[in-house]
CSV table of C-alpha atoms and ligand atoms in Angstrom, one decimal:
chain,number,residue,atom,x,y,z
A,967,UNK,CA,0.0,0.0,-0.4
A,968,UNK,CA,1.0,3.4,-0.7
A,969,UNK,CA,0.3,6.2,1.5
A,970,UNK,CA,-1.1,8.1,-1.7
A,971,UNK,CA,-3.9,5.2,-2.2
A,972,UNK,CA,-5.7,6.2,0.6
A,973,UNK,CA,-5.9,10.0,-0.3
A,974,UNK,CA,-9.8,10.9,-0.8
A,975,UNK,CA,-10.7,15.0,-1.0
A,976,UNK,CA,-13.5,17.3,0.1
A,977,UNK,CA,-15.7,16.6,-3.0
A,978,UNK,CA,-15.3,13.0,-2.8
A,979,UNK,CA,-18.3,11.2,-2.2
A,980,UNK,CA,-19.1,8.7,0.8
A,981,UNK,CA,-19.4,6.0,-1.6
A,982,UNK,CA,-16.2,6.6,-3.3
A,983,UNK,CA,-14.3,7.1,0.3
A,984,UNK,CA,-16.1,3.1,1.3
A,985,UNK,CA,-14.7,1.7,-1.5
A,986,UNK,CA,-11.1,3.0,-0.6
A,987,UNK,CA,-11.6,2.0,2.6
A,988,UNK,CA,-12.5,-1.2,1.5
A,989,UNK,CA,-10.0,-1.9,-1.0
A,990,UNK,CA,-6.8,-0.6,1.3
A,991,UNK,CA,-8.1,-2.4,4.2
A,992,UNK,CA,-7.2,-0.2,7.2
A,993,UNK,CA,-10.4,1.2,8.1
A,994,UNK,CA,-10.2,4.4,7.3
A,995,UNK,CA,-8.5,6.8,4.4
A,996,UNK,CA,-7.0,10.5,4.5
A,997,UNK,CA,-9.1,13.6,3.7
A,998,UNK,CA,-6.7,16.1,2.0
A,999,UNK,CA,-7.4,19.8,1.5
A,1000,UNK,CA,-7.2,21.7,-1.6
A,1001,UNK,CA,-3.8,22.2,-1.0
A,1002,UNK,CA,-2.9,18.5,-0.6
A,1003,UNK,CA,-2.7,19.1,3.0
A,1004,UNK,CA,-4.0,16.7,6.0
A,1005,UNK,CA,-7.4,17.4,7.0
A,1006,UNK,CA,-8.6,14.5,9.0
A,1007,UNK,CA,-8.9,10.9,8.9
A,1008,UNK,CA,-12.2,9.4,7.7
A,1009,UNK,CA,-12.9,6.0,9.0
A,1010,UNK,CA,-15.6,3.8,8.0
A,1011,UNK,CA,-17.2,4.3,11.5
A,1012,UNK,CA,-17.4,8.3,10.8
A,1013,UNK,CA,-19.5,7.5,7.5
A,1014,UNK,CA,-21.5,4.9,9.5
A,1015,UNK,CA,-22.7,7.5,12.3
A,1016,UNK,CA,-23.2,10.1,9.4
A,1017,UNK,CA,-25.6,7.7,7.2
A,1018,UNK,CA,-27.6,6.7,10.2
A,1019,UNK,CA,-28.2,10.7,11.0
A,1020,UNK,CA,-29.7,10.9,7.9
A,1021,UNK,CA,-27.0,11.5,5.6
A,1022,UNK,CA,-26.7,9.4,2.1
A,1023,UNK,CA,-23.9,7.9,0.1
A,1024,UNK,CA,-23.8,10.7,-2.4
A,1025,UNK,CA,-22.9,13.2,0.0
A,1026,UNK,CA,-19.4,14.5,-0.3
A,1027,UNK,CA,-16.9,14.3,2.4
A,1028,UNK,CA,-16.7,18.1,3.4
A,1029,UNK,CA,-20.1,17.5,4.7
A,1030,UNK,CA,-18.8,15.2,7.5
A,1031,UNK,CA,-17.4,18.3,9.3
A,1032,UNK,CA,-14.1,19.2,10.8
A,1033,UNK,CA,-12.4,17.0,13.7
A,1034,UNK,CA,-9.2,17.3,15.8
A,1035,UNK,CA,-7.3,14.8,13.6
A,1036,UNK,CA,-4.4,12.6,15.0
A,1037,UNK,CA,-1.2,12.4,13.3
A,1038,UNK,CA,2.8,13.2,13.9
A,1039,UNK,CA,5.2,15.3,12.4
A,1040,UNK,CA,8.2,13.5,10.1
A,1041,UNK,CA,10.7,12.2,12.6
A,1042,UNK,CA,8.4,11.7,15.6
A,1043,UNK,CA,10.3,8.9,17.7
A,1044,UNK,CA,8.9,5.8,17.2
A,1045,UNK,CA,8.3,5.3,21.0
A,1046,UNK,CA,6.5,8.8,21.0
A,1047,UNK,CA,3.9,7.3,17.7
A,1048,UNK,CA,3.6,3.9,19.8
A,1049,UNK,CA,2.4,6.1,22.9
A,1050,UNK,CA,-0.3,7.9,20.8
A,1051,UNK,CA,-1.7,4.9,19.0
A,1052,UNK,CA,-2.5,3.3,22.5
A,1053,UNK,CA,-3.3,6.4,23.8
A,1054,UNK,CA,-6.2,7.2,21.6
A,1055,UNK,CA,-6.7,3.3,20.9
A,1056,UNK,CA,-6.3,3.8,17.1
A,1057,UNK,CA,-4.8,1.3,14.8
A,1058,UNK,CA,-2.9,3.7,12.4
A,1059,UNK,CA,-1.6,7.2,12.3
A,1060,UNK,CA,-0.3,9.5,9.5
A,1061,UNK,CA,2.7,11.2,9.2
A,1062,UNK,CA,3.2,14.7,7.6
A,1063,UNK,CA,5.7,16.5,6.1
A,1064,UNK,CA,6.4,20.0,7.0
A,1065,UNK,CA,4.1,21.3,4.5
A,1066,UNK,CA,1.3,19.3,6.7
A,1067,UNK,CA,1.3,16.7,3.6
A,1068,UNK,CA,0.8,12.8,4.4
A,1069,UNK,CA,4.2,10.9,2.8
A,1070,UNK,CA,3.4,7.8,5.5
A,1071,UNK,CA,1.0,5.7,7.7
A,1072,UNK,CA,2.3,4.4,11.1
A,1073,UNK,CA,0.1,0.8,11.2
A,1074,UNK,CA,0.0,-0.6,14.8
A,1075,UNK,CA,0.2,-3.8,14.0
A,1076,UNK,CA,3.3,-3.8,12.4
A,1077,UNK,CA,4.8,-1.9,15.4
A,1078,UNK,CA,3.3,-4.7,17.5
A,1079,UNK,CA,4.5,-7.4,15.5
A,1080,UNK,CA,7.9,-5.9,14.7
A,1081,UNK,CA,10.6,-8.0,12.2
A,1082,UNK,CA,13.6,-7.8,14.4
A,1083,UNK,CA,17.2,-7.6,13.1
A,1084,UNK,CA,18.6,-10.7,14.8
A,1085,UNK,CA,16.5,-13.1,16.9
A,1086,UNK,CA,17.3,-16.2,19.2
A,1087,UNK,CA,16.2,-19.5,17.0
A,1088,UNK,CA,15.9,-22.8,19.1
A,1089,UNK,CA,16.0,-25.8,17.7
A,1090,UNK,CA,14.5,-29.1,18.8
A,1091,UNK,CA,17.9,-30.7,20.9
A,1092,UNK,CA,18.7,-27.8,23.3
A,1093,UNK,CA,16.3,-28.8,26.1
A,1094,UNK,CA,17.6,-32.4,25.9
A,1095,UNK,CA,20.9,-31.4,27.0
A,1096,UNK,CA,19.7,-29.0,29.3
A,1097,UNK,CA,17.7,-31.6,31.2
A,1098,UNK,CA,20.9,-33.9,31.1
A,1099,UNK,CA,22.1,-31.3,33.2
A,1100,UNK,CA,19.5,-31.2,35.6
A,1101,UNK,CA,18.8,-35.0,35.5
A,1102,UNK,CA,22.4,-35.5,37.1
A,1103,UNK,CA,22.4,-32.7,39.2
A,1104,UNK,CA,25.4,-31.1,37.3
A,1105,UNK,CA,24.6,-27.6,36.4
A,1106,UNK,CA,28.1,-26.5,38.2
A,1107,UNK,CA,31.0,-26.7,38.3
A,1108,UNK,CA,31.7,-26.9,34.6
A,1109,UNK,CA,31.0,-30.3,33.4
A,1110,UNK,CA,30.2,-33.1,30.5
A,1111,UNK,CA,28.2,-30.3,28.0
A,1112,UNK,CA,30.7,-28.1,28.8
A,1113,UNK,CA,33.8,-30.3,27.6
A,1114,UNK,CA,31.9,-31.5,24.9
A,1115,UNK,CA,30.4,-28.1,23.7
A,1116,UNK,CA,34.1,-27.7,23.8
A,1117,UNK,CA,35.1,-30.9,21.5
A,1118,UNK,CA,32.4,-30.5,19.3
A,1119,UNK,CA,33.0,-26.9,18.1
A,1120,UNK,CA,36.7,-27.6,17.9
A,1121,UNK,CA,35.8,-30.6,15.6
A,1122,UNK,CA,33.5,-28.6,13.5
A,1123,UNK,CA,36.1,-25.7,13.0
A,1124,UNK,CA,38.7,-28.4,12.7
A,1125,UNK,CA,41.2,-27.1,15.3
A,1126,UNK,CA,42.8,-28.6,18.2
A,1127,UNK,CA,41.2,-27.1,21.2
A,1128,UNK,CA,38.3,-24.9,22.5
A,1129,UNK,CA,37.3,-23.4,25.7
A,1130,UNK,CA,33.9,-22.2,26.6
A,1131,UNK,CA,34.0,-18.8,28.4
A,1132,UNK,CA,31.1,-16.5,29.7
A,1133,UNK,CA,31.1,-14.2,26.4
A,1134,UNK,CA,33.1,-13.5,23.5
A,1135,UNK,CA,34.5,-10.3,25.3
A,1136,UNK,CA,35.7,-12.4,27.8
A,1137,UNK,CA,37.5,-14.6,25.4
A,1138,UNK,CA,39.3,-11.9,23.6
A,1139,UNK,CA,40.5,-10.6,27.5
A,1140,UNK,CA,41.9,-14.3,28.1
A,1141,UNK,CA,43.3,-14.3,24.2
A,1142,UNK,CA,45.2,-10.4,25.0
A,1143,UNK,CA,46.5,-11.7,28.3
A,1144,UNK,CA,48.2,-14.9,27.2
A,1145,UNK,CA,49.8,-13.5,24.3
A,1146,UNK,CA,51.3,-11.3,27.0
A,1147,UNK,CA,49.6,-7.6,26.0
A,1148,UNK,CA,50.6,-5.4,29.0
A,1149,UNK,CA,49.9,-1.7,29.8
A,1150,UNK,CA,51.4,0.8,27.1
A,1151,UNK,CA,51.4,-2.2,24.6
A,1152,UNK,CA,50.2,-1.2,21.3
A,1153,UNK,CA,47.4,-3.7,20.0
A,1154,UNK,CA,46.2,-3.3,16.1
A,1155,UNK,CA,42.7,-3.7,15.7
A,1156,UNK,CA,40.0,-3.6,12.7
A,1157,UNK,CA,38.3,0.0,13.2
A,1158,UNK,CA,35.1,-1.2,11.4
A,1159,UNK,CA,33.6,-3.4,14.0
A,1160,UNK,CA,31.4,-3.4,17.6
A,1161,UNK,CA,33.1,-2.1,20.3
A,1162,UNK,CA,33.5,-5.5,22.4
A,1163,UNK,CA,36.6,-6.2,19.8
A,1164,UNK,CA,38.6,-3.5,21.1
A,1165,UNK,CA,37.4,-2.7,24.9
A,1166,UNK,CA,39.8,-5.8,26.1
A,1167,UNK,CA,43.0,-3.6,25.0
A,1168,UNK,CA,42.0,-1.0,27.6
A,1169,UNK,CA,41.2,-3.8,30.4
A,1170,UNK,CA,44.9,-4.6,29.8
A,1171,UNK,CA,45.9,-0.8,30.0
A,1172,UNK,CA,47.1,-1.2,26.3
A,1173,UNK,CA,46.4,1.1,23.3
A,1174,UNK,CA,44.9,0.3,20.4
A,1175,UNK,CA,46.0,1.5,16.7
A,1176,UNK,CA,43.2,1.2,14.1
A,1177,UNK,CA,43.0,-0.3,10.9
A,1178,UNK,CA,40.4,0.6,8.1
A,1179,UNK,CA,38.5,-1.8,6.3
A,1180,UNK,CA,38.9,-2.5,2.6
A,1181,UNK,CA,35.8,-2.2,0.0
A,1182,UNK,CA,36.1,-6.1,-1.6
A,1183,UNK,CA,36.2,-7.6,2.1
A,1184,UNK,CA,34.5,-4.6,4.3
A,1185,UNK,CA,37.3,-6.2,6.4
A,1186,UNK,CA,40.8,-5.1,7.6
A,1187,UNK,CA,42.6,-3.6,4.7
A,1188,UNK,CA,46.1,-5.5,4.0
A,1189,UNK,CA,47.2,-2.0,2.8
A,1190,UNK,CA,46.5,-0.3,5.7
A,1191,UNK,CA,47.8,-2.7,7.9
A,1192,UNK,CA,51.3,-2.9,6.0
A,1193,UNK,CA,51.3,0.8,6.3
A,1194,UNK,CA,50.7,0.5,9.9
A,1195,UNK,CA,53.4,-2.2,10.5
A,1196,UNK,CA,55.7,0.0,8.8
A,1197,UNK,CA,55.0,3.0,10.5
A,1198,UNK,CA,55.0,1.1,14.1
A,1199,UNK,CA,58.6,-1.2,13.0
A,1200,UNK,CA,60.4,2.4,12.3
A,1201,UNK,CA,59.3,3.6,15.8
A,1202,UNK,CA,60.6,0.5,17.1
A,1203,UNK,CA,56.9,-0.1,18.3
A,1204,UNK,CA,55.6,-3.0,16.9
A,1205,UNK,CA,52.2,-4.2,18.2
A,1206,UNK,CA,51.7,-7.1,20.4
A,1207,UNK,CA,48.6,-8.7,18.4
A,1208,UNK,CA,46.5,-7.7,15.6
A,1209,UNK,CA,43.0,-8.7,16.2
A,1210,UNK,CA,41.4,-9.3,12.9
A,1211,UNK,CA,37.7,-9.1,12.8
A,1212,UNK,CA,35.3,-11.1,10.4
A,1213,UNK,CA,32.7,-8.8,10.0
A,1214,UNK,CA,29.0,-9.4,9.4
A,1215,UNK,CA,29.9,-13.4,9.0
A,1216,UNK,CA,32.8,-13.1,6.6
A,1217,UNK,CA,36.2,-13.5,6.8
A,1218,UNK,CA,38.8,-10.7,6.2
A,1219,UNK,CA,41.3,-11.6,3.3
A,1220,UNK,CA,43.6,-13.9,5.9
A,1221,UNK,CA,46.0,-15.1,3.4
A,1222,UNK,CA,47.3,-11.2,2.5
A,1223,UNK,CA,46.8,-10.5,6.1
A,1224,UNK,CA,48.7,-13.5,7.9
A,1225,UNK,CA,51.6,-12.8,5.4
A,1226,UNK,CA,52.0,-9.3,6.7
A,1227,UNK,CA,52.0,-10.4,10.2
A,1228,UNK,CA,54.2,-13.4,9.9
A,1229,UNK,CA,56.5,-11.2,8.1
A,1230,UNK,CA,56.6,-8.7,11.2
A,1231,UNK,CA,56.4,-12.1,13.8
A,1232,UNK,CA,53.3,-10.4,15.1
A,1233,UNK,CA,50.5,-12.8,16.6
A,1234,UNK,CA,46.8,-12.6,15.0
A,1235,UNK,CA,43.8,-13.2,17.5
A,1236,UNK,CA,40.9,-13.7,15.1
A,1237,UNK,CA,37.5,-11.9,16.1
A,1238,UNK,CA,35.0,-14.6,14.7
A,1239,UNK,CA,32.1,-13.6,16.8
A,1240,UNK,CA,30.2,-13.1,14.0
A,1241,UNK,CA,31.3,-15.7,11.5
A,1242,UNK,CA,31.5,-19.2,13.3
A,1243,UNK,CA,30.1,-21.2,10.3
A,1244,UNK,CA,31.9,-18.8,7.6
A,1245,UNK,CA,34.8,-20.4,5.7
A,1246,UNK,CA,38.2,-18.8,3.6
A,1247,UNK,CA,39.3,-21.0,1.1
A,1248,UNK,CA,37.6,-23.7,2.5
A,1249,UNK,CA,39.3,-23.6,5.9
A,1250,UNK,CA,36.8,-22.1,8.7
A,1251,UNK,CA,36.6,-18.4,9.9
A,1252,UNK,CA,38.5,-18.6,13.4
A,1253,UNK,CA,41.1,-20.6,12.8
A,1254,UNK,CA,43.6,-18.6,11.2
A,1255,UNK,CA,45.0,-16.8,13.8
A,1256,UNK,CA,47.0,-18.0,17.1
A,1257,UNK,CA,44.2,-17.4,18.9
A,1258,UNK,CA,40.3,-17.2,17.3
A,1259,UNK,CA,37.4,-16.5,19.3
A,1260,UNK,CA,33.3,-17.1,18.8
A,1261,UNK,CA,30.3,-15.3,20.3
A,1262,UNK,CA,27.1,-17.2,21.6
A,1263,UNK,CA,25.3,-13.8,22.6
A,1264,UNK,CA,21.8,-13.7,21.7
A,1265,UNK,CA,21.9,-11.9,18.5
A,1266,UNK,CA,24.5,-14.1,16.9
A,1267,UNK,CA,24.5,-16.9,14.7
A,1268,UNK,CA,23.8,-19.3,17.3
A,1269,UNK,CA,23.3,-18.4,20.6
A,1270,UNK,CA,24.0,-20.0,24.5
A,1271,UNK,CA,21.7,-17.0,25.5
A,1272,UNK,CA,25.2,-15.4,26.4
A,1273,UNK,CA,28.7,-17.3,26.0
A,1274,UNK,CA,32.1,-17.2,24.0
A,1275,UNK,CA,34.5,-19.7,22.7
A,1276,UNK,CA,38.8,-19.3,22.6
A,1277,UNK,CA,40.1,-21.7,20.0
A,1278,UNK,CA,43.5,-22.9,18.9
A,1279,UNK,CA,45.9,-25.0,17.7
A,1280,UNK,CA,48.2,-24.9,20.6
A,1281,UNK,CA,46.8,-26.7,23.5
A,1282,UNK,CA,49.0,-24.4,25.5
A,1283,UNK,CA,47.3,-21.4,24.9
A,1284,UNK,CA,44.0,-23.7,25.7
A,1285,UNK,CA,45.3,-24.5,29.0
A,1286,UNK,CA,46.5,-21.2,29.8
A,1287,UNK,CA,43.3,-19.9,29.4
A,1288,UNK,CA,41.5,-22.6,31.3
A,1289,UNK,CA,43.7,-21.6,34.3
A,1290,UNK,CA,42.9,-17.6,34.1
A,1291,UNK,CA,39.3,-17.9,33.5
A,1292,UNK,CA,39.0,-19.9,36.7
A,1293,UNK,CA,40.6,-17.5,39.0
A,1294,UNK,CA,44.1,-18.9,38.2
A,1295,UNK,CA,44.5,-21.1,41.2
A,1296,UNK,CA,47.8,-22.8,41.6
A,1297,UNK,CA,48.6,-26.2,42.2
A,1298,UNK,CA,48.1,-27.1,45.9
A,1299,UNK,CA,46.0,-28.4,48.3
A,1300,UNK,CA,44.4,-24.9,49.5
A,1301,UNK,CA,43.8,-21.8,47.4
A,1302,UNK,CA,46.9,-20.3,45.9
A,1303,UNK,CA,47.8,-17.2,43.4
A,1304,UNK,CA,50.8,-16.0,41.8
A,1305,UNK,CA,49.0,-14.2,39.4
A,1306,UNK,CA,45.8,-12.4,38.4
A,1307,UNK,CA,42.5,-14.3,37.2
A,1308,UNK,CA,39.3,-14.1,36.3
A,1309,UNK,CA,35.9,-15.9,36.5
A,1310,UNK,CA,35.2,-16.3,33.0
A,1311,UNK,CA,33.6,-19.6,32.5
A,1312,UNK,CA,30.9,-21.2,30.9
A,1313,UNK,CA,28.0,-22.9,32.9
A,1314,UNK,CA,27.0,-26.4,32.2
A,1315,UNK,CA,23.4,-25.5,31.4
A,1316,UNK,CA,24.1,-23.1,29.0
A,1317,UNK,CA,26.8,-25.1,27.3
A,1318,UNK,CA,24.0,-27.6,26.9
A,1319,UNK,CA,21.9,-24.5,24.9
A,1320,UNK,CA,25.0,-24.3,22.5
A,1321,UNK,CA,25.1,-28.2,22.0
A,1322,UNK,CA,22.0,-28.4,20.7
A,1323,UNK,CA,22.5,-25.1,18.8
A,1324,UNK,CA,25.6,-26.6,17.1
A,1325,UNK,CA,23.7,-29.4,15.7
A,1326,UNK,CA,21.5,-26.8,13.8
A,1327,UNK,CA,24.6,-24.4,12.9
A,1328,UNK,CA,24.9,-25.3,9.3
A,1329,UNK,CA,21.2,-24.7,8.7
A,1330,UNK,CA,21.1,-21.5,10.6
A,1331,UNK,CA,23.8,-20.7,8.1
A,1332,UNK,CA,22.0,-21.7,5.0
A,1333,UNK,CA,18.5,-19.8,6.3
A,1334,UNK,CA,20.8,-16.5,6.5
A,1335,UNK,CA,22.4,-16.9,3.1
A,1336,UNK,CA,19.0,-17.3,1.5
A,1337,UNK,CA,17.7,-14.2,3.4
A,1338,UNK,CA,20.4,-12.3,1.9
A,1339,UNK,CA,19.9,-14.0,-1.5
A,1340,UNK,CA,16.3,-13.1,-1.7
A,1341,UNK,CA,16.9,-9.5,-0.8
A,1342,UNK,CA,19.5,-9.1,-3.4
A,1343,UNK,CA,17.0,-11.1,-6.1
A,1344,UNK,CA,14.2,-8.9,-5.3
A,1345,UNK,CA,16.0,-5.8,-5.0
A,1346,UNK,CA,18.2,-6.1,-8.0
A,1347,UNK,CA,16.4,-2.8,-9.9
A,1348,UNK,CA,16.7,-0.6,-6.9
A,1349,UNK,CA,20.1,1.0,-8.1
A,1350,UNK,CA,21.0,2.6,-4.8
A,1351,UNK,CA,21.6,-0.3,-2.9
A,1352,UNK,CA,25.1,-2.0,-2.9
A,1353,UNK,CA,25.2,-5.3,-1.2
A,1354,UNK,CA,28.3,-6.3,1.1
A,1355,UNK,CA,30.4,-8.3,-1.7
A,1356,UNK,CA,31.6,-11.7,-0.9
A,1357,UNK,CA,34.5,-12.6,-3.0
A,1358,UNK,CA,35.6,-15.8,-4.8
A,1359,UNK,CA,36.7,-18.3,-2.1
A,1360,UNK,CA,34.6,-16.8,0.6
A,1361,UNK,CA,32.0,-18.1,2.3
A,1362,UNK,CA,29.9,-15.7,4.5
A,1363,UNK,CA,27.6,-16.5,7.4
A,1364,UNK,CA,25.7,-13.5,6.3
A,1365,UNK,CA,25.0,-13.0,9.8
A,1366,UNK,CA,23.6,-9.7,9.0
A,1367,UNK,CA,22.3,-8.5,5.3
A,1368,UNK,CA,24.4,-5.3,5.0
A,1369,UNK,CA,24.2,-2.9,2.1
A,1370,UNK,CA,25.5,0.5,1.5
A,1371,UNK,CA,23.1,3.1,-0.1
A,1372,UNK,CA,24.7,4.7,-2.8
A,1373,UNK,CA,24.6,8.4,-2.1
A,1374,UNK,CA,24.9,9.2,-5.9
A,1375,UNK,CA,21.6,7.8,-6.6
A,1376,UNK,CA,20.1,8.2,-3.5
A,1377,UNK,CA,19.3,12.0,-2.8
A,1378,UNK,CA,17.7,11.6,0.7
A,1379,UNK,CA,19.3,11.3,4.1
A,1380,UNK,CA,20.5,8.0,5.7
A,1381,UNK,CA,19.0,9.1,9.2
A,1382,UNK,CA,15.6,9.6,7.3
A,1383,UNK,CA,15.4,6.3,5.7
A,1384,UNK,CA,16.4,4.5,8.8
A,1385,UNK,CA,13.5,6.4,10.4
A,1386,UNK,CA,11.0,5.5,7.8
A,1387,UNK,CA,12.1,1.6,7.8
A,1388,UNK,CA,11.3,1.4,11.3
A,1389,UNK,CA,7.9,3.4,11.0
A,1390,UNK,CA,6.9,0.1,9.2
A,1391,UNK,CA,7.9,-2.1,12.4
A,1392,UNK,CA,10.7,-3.2,10.9
A,1393,UNK,CA,14.1,-3.1,12.8
A,1394,UNK,CA,17.0,-1.6,10.8
A,1395,UNK,CA,20.4,-0.9,12.3
A,1396,UNK,CA,23.0,1.4,11.1
A,1397,UNK,CA,26.1,-0.5,10.4
A,1398,UNK,CA,29.0,-0.6,13.1
A,1399,UNK,CA,30.3,3.1,13.6
A,1400,UNK,CA,34.3,2.7,13.5
A,1401,UNK,CA,36.3,2.7,16.6
A,1402,UNK,CA,38.3,5.5,15.7
A,1403,UNK,CA,35.2,8.1,15.2
A,1404,UNK,CA,34.1,6.9,18.7
A,1405,UNK,CA,34.7,9.6,21.4
A,1406,UNK,CA,35.8,6.4,23.8
A,1407,UNK,CA,39.0,6.0,21.4
A,1408,UNK,CA,39.6,9.7,20.7
A,1409,UNK,CA,43.2,10.5,19.9
A,1410,UNK,CA,44.0,6.3,18.8
A,1411,UNK,CA,46.1,6.4,15.6
A,1412,UNK,CA,44.3,5.3,12.3
A,1413,UNK,CA,45.3,4.0,9.1
A,1414,UNK,CA,42.9,4.8,6.1
A,1415,UNK,CA,42.7,1.6,3.5
A,1416,UNK,CA,44.3,3.7,0.5
A,1417,UNK,CA,45.4,7.2,2.4
A,1418,UNK,CA,42.4,9.0,1.1
A,1419,UNK,CA,39.2,7.1,1.6
A,1420,UNK,CA,38.2,6.4,5.2
A,1421,UNK,CA,36.2,3.2,3.9
A,1422,UNK,CA,34.8,2.5,7.1
A,1423,UNK,CA,33.5,5.6,8.3
A,1424,UNK,CA,32.1,6.2,4.6
A,1425,UNK,CA,30.0,2.7,5.3
A,1426,UNK,CA,28.9,4.1,8.5
A,1427,UNK,CA,27.6,6.7,7.1
A,1428,UNK,CA,25.6,5.2,4.1
A,1429,UNK,CA,25.1,1.6,5.2
A,1430,UNK,CA,22.4,-0.4,6.8
A,1431,UNK,CA,21.9,-3.7,8.2
A,1432,UNK,CA,18.6,-5.3,7.3
A,1433,UNK,CA,16.8,-8.1,9.5
A,1434,UNK,CA,18.0,-11.3,8.9
A,1435,UNK,CA,17.0,-13.9,12.0
A,1436,UNK,CA,17.0,-17.3,10.5
A,1437,UNK,CA,13.4,-17.7,11.9
A,1438,UNK,CA,12.1,-14.8,9.9
A,1439,UNK,CA,9.0,-16.2,7.5
A,1440,UNK,CA,8.9,-15.5,3.9
A,1441,UNK,CA,6.2,-13.2,4.4
A,1442,UNK,CA,8.3,-11.1,6.8
A,1443,UNK,CA,10.8,-11.1,4.1
A,1444,UNK,CA,8.6,-10.0,1.8
A,1445,UNK,CA,7.6,-7.1,4.2
A,1446,UNK,CA,11.0,-5.6,4.3
A,1447,UNK,CA,11.7,-5.8,0.6
A,1448,UNK,CA,8.3,-4.2,-0.2
A,1449,UNK,CA,9.4,-1.5,2.3
A,1450,UNK,CA,12.5,-1.0,0.4
A,1451,UNK,CA,11.2,-1.0,-2.9
A,1452,UNK,CA,9.1,1.9,-1.9
A,1453,UNK,CA,11.4,4.0,-0.3
A,1454,UNK,CA,14.6,3.7,-2.6
A,1455,UNK,CA,12.4,2.5,-6.1
B,2830,PLP,C1,29.2,-10.1,19.5
B,2830,PLP,C2,30.7,-9.5,19.2
B,2830,PLP,C3,31.6,-9.4,19.8
B,2830,PLP,C4,31.7,-9.7,21.7
B,2830,PLP,O1,30.6,-11.1,22.1
B,2830,PLP,P1,30.3,-11.0,23.4
B,2830,PLP,O2,29.6,-12.6,23.2
B,2830,PLP,O3,28.8,-10.3,23.3
B,2830,PLP,O4,30.7,-10.5,24.4
B,2830,PLP,C5,33.3,-9.6,19.7
B,2830,PLP,N1,33.0,-8.7,18.5
B,2830,PLP,C6,32.0,-9.0,17.7
B,2830,PLP,C7,32.7,-8.4,16.3
B,2830,PLP,C8,30.6,-9.1,18.1
B,2830,PLP,O5,30.2,-9.0,17.1
């Protein structure tokens, strides 16, 4: 439905208005003045009451008289609109531009059943493993689900060992600690990412240096990395580690990045929080660095409601992670500690959820990829949309379906587009705001992709993530598609 399909005029007859109301199925239509500004809403109830009082179907709409119409200005926050719909107990509300002309309708049932960005999707096996934990009275400490979950993940990604922890953030913190990142050390990190990829650098008192992304993969730019290595090498301040993020489910260009890091003998920590199930030239994402980690946060591709996993081919590293994540208890008959540790382990209940989720991981990846493919296919004629690429040799989880809205084609403001989509009860998000532009990291060094364009910040300015939950219905996917067609077509 286009908002203009609801337009009626002062000299429209009641009969014509009823026909429009009937066709559009919203229970009402929008009466405009001669300058196309909004006058009032006409509901079928308004017409019924007029007829009962003696009117007839050939009467004109102006004869219904004026009322205090309910409407909102363009840009009114969603919560305020929801509040109005509830307060007046109405099913829809027109949105007016600054000339008072209707540009959109907010439909209550869309807001009350929103299409969410990325939502947990449980399978049929989780309760079995969780029940096992209860049946054996083994909800703590640790337990068989934890050990099995670690083994199963390690097998799935084909790596020697895994250690289940309370979050992806905790996993990264452990990784930095194990690699020996200490106060004042330098750590390179992708700038285009979620803040959790960086904060553990600060936990260690170290200093992040941010590396831009490249347009091909949206991940760490090898040329920017090379430049940063040269620069810091000359200052005799090579980083202690490079944190490479695999954004939105897609691996970075690990061959090139690894070659650069190896040349300077700097270890890689792979942030594969969003890319469990993805691969790069056949090798699973998260297994390229000295240490990799995954997240099982609620919005990730599979979830334990909250959790993470550190993985490595170096068993020594996994043992150290186990030691540090359980308060760094030395071997003794009593509690003896020589160094600082953490309480970062995953519980046996949550690991049970994870084991069930892991069984359907590949299905979840396929479902997300299918959603992306449908968006891409159905919106191929919308010139403004540029999808996140997937180069040859890459297999992305398409954790989120992401695109750039080409500013040379789409003249409007991204904020307005974002707002218009959310008014349809569709949860979209802006792309990650790069870390080098965050107030928290103001003053940090940043290396651009090619010395002239800040690709990550450009992407933030022009990009969106679309709903991508693996349990989205086809109807929901088409609602997203239709909305984008209408707003960008
Ligand atoms: C989610 C996420 C993390 C953090 O994982 P948590 O389990 O939420 O702590 C880290 N890096 C990236 C890129 C993420 O998306």
